[in-house]
Amino acid sequence: MIGNDSRPAAMVADGRAPTMTAVGQHRLGDPDVLELVTVPVPRPGPGEVLVRVAATSLNPTDWVHRRAEGFLGAIPAGAPPRVLGWDVSGTVECVGLGVTLHDVGDDVFGMLPYPGGYGAAAEYVVAPARALVPKPRDVPHTHAAAVSLAGVTAVQALIDTAHLRPGDRVLVHAGAGGVGHLATQLAAGHGAHVVATASRGHHDFVSECGACQVIDYTTTPFEDEAHDIDVVIDCVGGDYPDRSARTLRDGRGTIVSLALNRTERLPARPGLRHKLMLVEADHYSMCTLEELLADGVLTPHLAATFPLDRAADGHRLGETGHVAGKIVLTT
């Protein structure tokens, strides 16, 4: 353990800085660029905590930023390896100055600030204290990590942006995906009538998440089957917002698009709200997520779990685009 002096227990006798194992990359590319690297254990600054990571989970942003510059830019030659990962669940190892939300030994989970706060695919990570909340006692670290970024996205899309109300008809695209299956659970838990798109093999799974109707997007134009929709959660982008607008009740409603790199805002028209949303690491959203997880409203489905040294396999699986739920990495 470490105290407020920020000296990890791994500190060696001669005072050298402690090191840890992480999943890093020195260049952009396919999953083979990922490797186990030895890097210094980060030190928390004021308002931050050091977390001993038990689990992190993969999101599409992980493989997007592994292979392309994205929000993070290129990896300069000679720079330390880039360690991705935005979801974290683990135990507080030490706290920085001014931290009162958490104590050493607390089990916590959360998401690092997006996009610039990556680094959770490692044995330790530093996070703002307000980005973390207590992990419910009965929820495993694997499940807490799986729900963080995807769950906050669902909360911010449905509750904060679309202002979901009981009785609303909600269309969730990619209903079996990481965000999609949690958005389906959240909407159903709030008394909405959920229509979701998913391939045929995932229909039973999405129905179990709470969807009243599941449309096979591979064989049927969803706009021919979904009607009188009030809220659309678009995890796909491309032409989906335009097509989704045809499903709205009397042409009025809210479309929240999450695939920002593939989406253009729809032309403004009366009664239509099209929001392009980028998830934020927000303490209020995390507190909401903690409550939803503890109450069983949200139950993340784990498609696969890999140790850190098989992170590349997790990326390969995720990039197939046919995963139901989340992929988790454990330390």
XYZ file of C-alpha atoms in Angstrom:
331
model
C 0.000 0.000 0.000
C 0.941 3.620 -0.340
C 0.000 6.552 1.805
C -0.422 10.209 0.952
C 3.284 10.494 0.241
C 2.633 8.776 -3.112
C 5.309 6.101 -2.724
C 4.111 2.790 -4.178
C 4.625 -0.405 -2.241
C 6.628 -1.617 -5.227
C 9.340 0.978 -4.481
C 12.654 -0.842 -4.514
C 15.121 -0.596 -1.652
C 17.614 1.661 -3.432
C 14.921 4.252 -4.171
C 14.577 3.634 -7.875
C 11.152 4.459 -9.290
C 8.820 1.447 -9.313
C 7.739 -0.051 -12.601
C 4.692 -1.898 -13.855
C 3.519 -3.974 -16.790
C 1.229 -2.372 -19.352
C -0.095 -2.996 -22.852
C 1.729 -0.484 -25.014
C 2.445 0.399 -28.609
C 5.285 2.325 -30.211
C 3.523 2.823 -33.535
C 0.034 2.813 -34.997
C -1.224 -0.284 -36.742
C -3.000 -3.611 -36.474
C -3.320 -5.554 -33.184
C 0.194 -6.923 -33.585
C 1.638 -3.528 -32.592
C 0.411 -4.175 -29.037
C 2.989 -5.618 -26.659
C 3.647 -5.932 -22.962
C 5.935 -3.109 -21.870
C 7.571 -2.115 -18.605
C 6.918 1.507 -17.698
C 7.115 3.632 -14.543
C 4.206 3.489 -12.131
C 2.464 6.876 -12.468
C 2.282 9.216 -9.488
C -0.983 10.919 -8.535
C -1.049 14.681 -8.374
C -3.435 16.871 -6.376
C -7.005 15.671 -6.739
C -5.908 12.343 -8.224
C -5.663 8.748 -7.035
C -3.480 5.831 -8.046
C -5.560 2.728 -8.764
C -4.228 -0.816 -8.760
C -6.105 -2.063 -11.809
C -8.059 -5.303 -11.543
C -9.811 -5.002 -14.893
C -10.282 -2.712 -17.857
C -12.505 -3.165 -20.873
C -12.202 -2.495 -24.575
C -14.288 -0.005 -26.511
C -14.275 0.819 -30.231
C -12.226 3.907 -29.413
C -9.383 1.597 -28.314
C -8.912 -0.013 -31.700
C -9.643 3.243 -33.533
C -6.800 4.969 -31.677
C -4.546 1.923 -31.909
C -4.570 2.024 -35.700
C -5.120 5.724 -36.482
C -4.211 9.095 -35.031
C -7.764 9.996 -33.995
C -8.008 12.467 -31.122
C -4.588 11.471 -29.767
C -2.393 12.152 -32.783
C 0.623 10.214 -33.993
C 3.123 8.484 -31.706
C 6.388 10.437 -32.021
C 9.538 8.474 -32.725
C 11.395 7.721 -29.516
C 8.406 8.536 -27.316
C 7.370 6.231 -24.462
C 4.879 3.572 -25.503
C 1.261 4.686 -25.683
C -0.952 2.791 -23.245
C -4.643 2.900 -24.145
C -7.694 2.049 -22.047
C -10.400 4.310 -20.613
C -12.335 1.918 -18.347
C -10.992 0.941 -14.947
C -12.027 -1.053 -11.914
C -9.622 -1.704 -9.082
C -8.391 -0.672 -5.657
C -7.100 2.703 -4.510
C -3.373 2.344 -3.880
C -2.668 5.920 -2.849
C -4.280 9.340 -2.978
C -2.951 12.730 -3.981
C -3.223 15.934 -2.011
C -6.728 17.171 -1.355
C -8.513 13.906 -2.119
C -11.390 13.198 0.266
C -13.707 11.111 -1.921
C -11.644 7.908 -1.645
C -9.323 6.218 0.824
C -6.497 3.747 0.342
C -7.990 0.270 -0.008
C -11.324 1.393 -1.492
C -12.626 -0.614 -4.441
C -13.599 1.863 -7.160
C -14.547 1.968 -10.816
C -14.935 4.623 -13.466
C -13.788 6.010 -16.773
C -10.747 8.159 -17.398
C -11.286 11.592 -18.972
C -12.068 11.117 -22.648
C -10.227 11.295 -24.926
C -7.042 12.471 -23.241
C -7.051 10.425 -20.037
C -6.181 6.988 -21.379
C -3.819 4.465 -19.784
C -5.951 1.856 -18.001
C -4.528 -1.175 -19.835
C -1.879 -1.510 -17.151
C -1.274 -2.721 -13.615
C -1.705 0.824 -12.259
C -3.335 3.990 -13.527
C -3.796 7.519 -12.210
C -7.301 8.961 -12.385
C -9.024 12.118 -11.180
C -10.736 11.266 -7.897
C -14.051 12.576 -9.248
C -13.866 10.205 -12.236
C -14.246 7.252 -9.854
C -17.047 6.008 -7.616
C -17.298 3.124 -5.126
C -17.700 -0.275 -6.743
C -20.858 -2.030 -5.542
C -19.788 -4.851 -3.236
C -21.593 -7.612 -5.135
C -20.377 -6.529 -8.587
C -17.106 -8.134 -9.797
C -14.318 -5.878 -11.027
C -14.722 -7.354 -14.510
C -18.337 -6.213 -14.723
C -17.659 -2.809 -13.184
C -14.933 -2.159 -15.744
C -17.205 -3.332 -18.557
C -19.943 -0.863 -17.706
C -17.923 2.323 -17.255
C -17.475 4.200 -20.552
C -20.311 2.389 -22.319
C -22.662 2.872 -19.382
C -21.837 6.561 -18.984
C -22.436 6.946 -22.721
C -25.867 5.345 -22.387
C -26.753 7.526 -19.388
C -25.621 10.747 -21.044
C -27.327 9.886 -24.340
C -30.682 8.764 -22.965
C -31.084 10.740 -19.738
C -29.023 13.908 -20.154
C -29.362 14.480 -23.910
C -32.626 12.849 -25.009
C -34.426 13.456 -21.679
C -36.003 9.998 -21.785
C -39.501 9.678 -20.319
C -41.523 6.594 -19.358
C -43.619 5.494 -22.307
C -41.236 6.857 -24.949
C -40.565 4.647 -27.940
C -36.792 4.291 -28.274
C -34.869 2.941 -31.266
C -31.410 1.626 -30.324
C -29.070 0.855 -33.205
C -26.464 -1.897 -32.703
C -28.503 -3.131 -29.769
C -26.120 -6.008 -29.018
C -23.013 -3.822 -28.823
C -21.247 -2.428 -25.788
C -23.267 0.777 -25.617
C -26.302 -0.704 -27.343
C -27.066 -3.501 -24.903
C -26.698 -1.146 -21.936
C -28.813 1.552 -23.603
C -31.489 -1.082 -24.230
C -31.437 -2.118 -20.559
C -31.474 1.489 -19.372
C -34.358 2.542 -21.612
C -36.405 -0.521 -20.688
C -35.667 0.077 -17.014
C -37.063 3.593 -17.372
C -40.333 2.300 -18.771
C -39.638 2.920 -22.451
C -40.770 0.712 -25.332
C -37.488 -0.343 -26.948
C -36.989 -1.246 -30.595
C -33.453 -2.359 -31.453
C -31.479 -3.341 -34.520
C -29.219 -6.403 -34.404
C -28.188 -9.318 -36.579
C -30.372 -12.420 -36.371
C -27.962 -14.324 -34.137
C -28.224 -11.678 -31.414
C -32.009 -11.289 -31.342
C -32.558 -13.423 -28.242
C -29.796 -11.599 -26.378
C -31.168 -8.148 -27.223
C -34.680 -9.241 -26.270
C -33.346 -10.410 -22.902
C -31.876 -6.921 -22.463
C -35.394 -5.512 -22.690
C -36.133 -4.867 -26.358
C -39.778 -5.368 -27.318
C -38.932 -5.569 -31.021
C -35.640 -6.520 -32.685
C -35.064 -5.791 -36.373
C -32.529 -7.745 -38.424
C -30.738 -4.888 -40.147
C -28.935 -7.330 -42.467
C -32.151 -8.366 -44.216
C -34.670 -5.593 -43.537
C -34.453 -1.802 -43.835
C -35.107 -0.820 -40.233
C -37.067 2.253 -41.311
C -39.687 -0.077 -42.801
C -40.254 -1.777 -39.434
C -39.733 0.901 -36.760
C -42.519 3.450 -36.382
C -43.645 6.255 -34.047
C -40.195 6.546 -32.472
C -39.487 9.352 -29.986
C -35.771 8.802 -29.308
C -33.032 7.239 -31.451
C -29.649 6.148 -30.090
C -27.377 5.905 -33.132
C -24.192 3.909 -32.539
C -23.548 3.390 -36.260
C -23.436 6.723 -38.095
C -23.289 7.040 -41.871
C -26.791 7.278 -43.323
C -28.427 5.972 -40.134
C -29.497 9.402 -38.802
C -31.220 10.296 -42.069
C -32.945 6.918 -42.259
C -33.814 7.047 -38.558
C -35.556 10.395 -39.037
C -38.157 8.553 -41.127
C -39.084 6.440 -38.092
C -39.925 9.395 -35.833
C -43.446 10.029 -34.611
C -44.860 12.706 -36.964
C -41.281 13.581 -37.890
C -40.597 14.889 -34.396
C -38.132 13.508 -31.853
C -34.487 13.278 -30.816
C -31.652 11.452 -32.562
C -28.437 11.101 -30.552
C -25.452 10.072 -32.693
C -22.377 8.599 -31.023
C -20.288 7.584 -34.076
C -18.968 11.108 -34.574
C -16.285 10.189 -37.101
C -18.895 8.867 -39.520
C -21.833 11.210 -38.940
C -22.966 14.565 -40.301
C -25.601 16.616 -38.531
C -29.022 16.460 -40.171
C -30.432 19.705 -41.574
C -32.494 21.542 -38.967
C -36.241 21.225 -39.163
C -39.107 21.873 -36.755
C -39.496 19.214 -34.089
C -36.277 17.311 -34.912
C -33.288 17.390 -32.555
C -30.113 15.748 -33.884
C -27.343 15.722 -31.298
C -23.751 14.613 -31.931
C -22.548 13.464 -28.529
C -19.056 12.862 -27.161
C -19.030 11.081 -23.812
C -17.524 12.920 -20.838
C -16.052 11.539 -17.620
C -18.574 13.180 -15.325
C -18.907 12.501 -11.587
C -22.686 12.879 -11.630
C -23.020 10.353 -14.472
C -20.741 7.923 -12.644
C -22.835 8.244 -9.469
C -25.941 7.499 -11.535
C -24.166 4.517 -13.073
C -23.123 3.219 -9.654
C -26.759 3.255 -8.529
C -28.020 1.581 -11.714
C -25.377 -1.132 -11.387
C -26.077 -1.729 -7.693
C -29.835 -1.910 -8.317
C -29.449 -4.380 -11.179
C -30.944 -2.038 -13.779
C -27.724 -2.451 -15.763
C -25.979 -5.809 -16.067
C -23.112 -5.772 -18.562
C -22.672 -8.907 -20.633
C -19.089 -10.130 -20.960
C -18.455 -11.533 -24.415
C -14.880 -12.521 -23.532
C -12.200 -11.948 -20.910
C -8.465 -11.899 -21.676
C -5.354 -11.323 -19.547
C -3.236 -8.299 -20.426
C -0.787 -10.409 -22.405
C -3.617 -11.329 -24.786
C -4.851 -7.796 -25.355
C -4.206 -8.152 -29.086
C -6.664 -11.064 -29.193
C -9.252 -8.859 -27.517
C -8.718 -6.162 -30.125
C -9.034 -8.672 -32.959
C -12.293 -9.986 -31.556
C -13.698 -6.507 -31.032
C -12.846 -5.405 -34.544
C -14.987 -8.164 -36.049
C -17.994 -6.021 -35.151
C -19.991 -9.090 -34.164
C -19.496 -9.124 -30.395
C -22.473 -9.155 -28.037
C -21.609 -7.042 -25.008
C -18.111 -6.165 -23.811
C -14.561 -7.519 -23.947
C -12.596 -7.273 -20.695
C -8.869 -7.377 -19.900
C -7.691 -8.481 -16.463
C -4.354 -7.867 -14.762
